[in-house]
XYZ file of C-alpha atoms in Angstrom:
96
model
C 0.740 -3.401 27.460
C 0.958 -2.792 23.707
C 4.066 -4.895 23.230
C 4.792 -8.573 23.689
C 7.771 -10.465 22.291
C 5.927 -11.575 19.189
C 3.664 -8.642 18.309
C 2.845 -4.949 18.692
C -0.825 -4.446 19.564
C -2.522 -1.567 17.742
C -5.163 0.546 19.531
C -8.877 0.390 18.652
C -8.749 3.578 16.545
C -5.922 5.530 14.975
C -6.613 9.158 14.072
C -4.933 12.539 14.211
C -1.221 12.579 14.979
C 0.485 9.192 14.978
C 3.808 10.497 16.384
C 3.498 8.684 19.739
C 2.230 5.481 18.095
C 5.039 5.517 15.517
C 7.566 6.116 18.295
C 6.322 3.012 20.094
C 6.362 0.924 16.900
C 9.932 2.045 16.106
C 11.012 1.159 19.651
C 9.469 -2.295 19.185
C 11.138 -2.635 15.752
C 14.581 -2.049 17.293
C 14.154 -5.319 19.182
C 12.128 -7.490 16.812
C 12.276 -8.493 13.160
C 9.860 -9.261 11.644
C 7.887 -6.318 13.020
C 4.506 -7.938 13.638
C 1.723 -5.398 14.117
C -1.395 -6.995 15.593
C -4.507 -5.221 14.285
C -7.066 -7.554 15.871
C -8.456 -4.685 18.031
C -8.093 -1.990 15.329
C -11.538 -0.968 14.080
C -10.741 2.283 12.281
C -7.819 4.279 10.961
C -8.340 7.661 9.353
C -6.854 8.647 6.001
C -4.378 11.163 7.465
C -3.152 8.718 10.098
C -2.698 5.999 7.453
C -0.503 8.397 5.460
C 1.571 9.211 8.531
C 1.931 5.506 9.251
C 3.182 4.879 5.717
C 5.720 7.732 5.924
C 6.843 6.685 9.402
C 7.280 2.992 8.598
C 8.932 3.392 5.174
C 12.414 3.940 6.687
C 12.097 0.688 8.688
C 11.292 -1.155 5.489
C 14.243 0.588 3.837
C 16.501 -0.794 6.576
C 15.456 -4.291 5.514
C 12.973 -4.925 8.312
C 9.992 -7.106 7.510
C 6.747 -5.410 8.562
C 3.538 -7.416 8.884
C 0.080 -6.098 9.704
C -1.836 -9.117 10.976
C -5.520 -9.731 11.632
C -6.590 -6.536 9.811
C -10.297 -5.916 9.261
C -11.288 -5.620 5.605
C -12.086 -1.898 5.701
C -8.706 -1.029 7.238
C -6.935 -3.459 4.875
C -8.570 -1.745 1.884
C -7.421 1.696 3.094
C -3.877 0.467 3.738
C -3.748 -0.966 0.200
C -5.071 2.276 -1.335
C -2.454 4.247 0.621
C 0.302 1.976 -0.702
C 1.263 0.476 2.639
C 1.347 -2.918 0.932
C 4.488 -1.668 -0.879
C 6.438 -1.674 2.408
C 4.523 -4.181 4.537
C 2.631 -7.445 4.264
C -1.048 -7.054 5.104
C -2.954 -10.087 6.345
C -6.737 -9.528 6.618
C -8.949 -11.236 9.208
C -9.730 -14.824 8.446
C -13.423 -15.464 9.022
């Protein structure tokens, strides 16, 4: 399953519409704060999907929820920073 009490596990790739993924993250966020998003399996996220993720998660941040992307590979972390996701979430890159 994608959800455990302490983290939401992202898929290997995120592209195209993120509606279903965002729905699952929001469901998780209703139960847990901080919202810990485990990116250890995430290899790639496309530009459009990253934008949708930012727009979809911004309201959670606005509600005062703490959002953390953990174990993010450096390429994905760079994209998330460029997209401005670091304005609403903490991004923790892989530690090698």
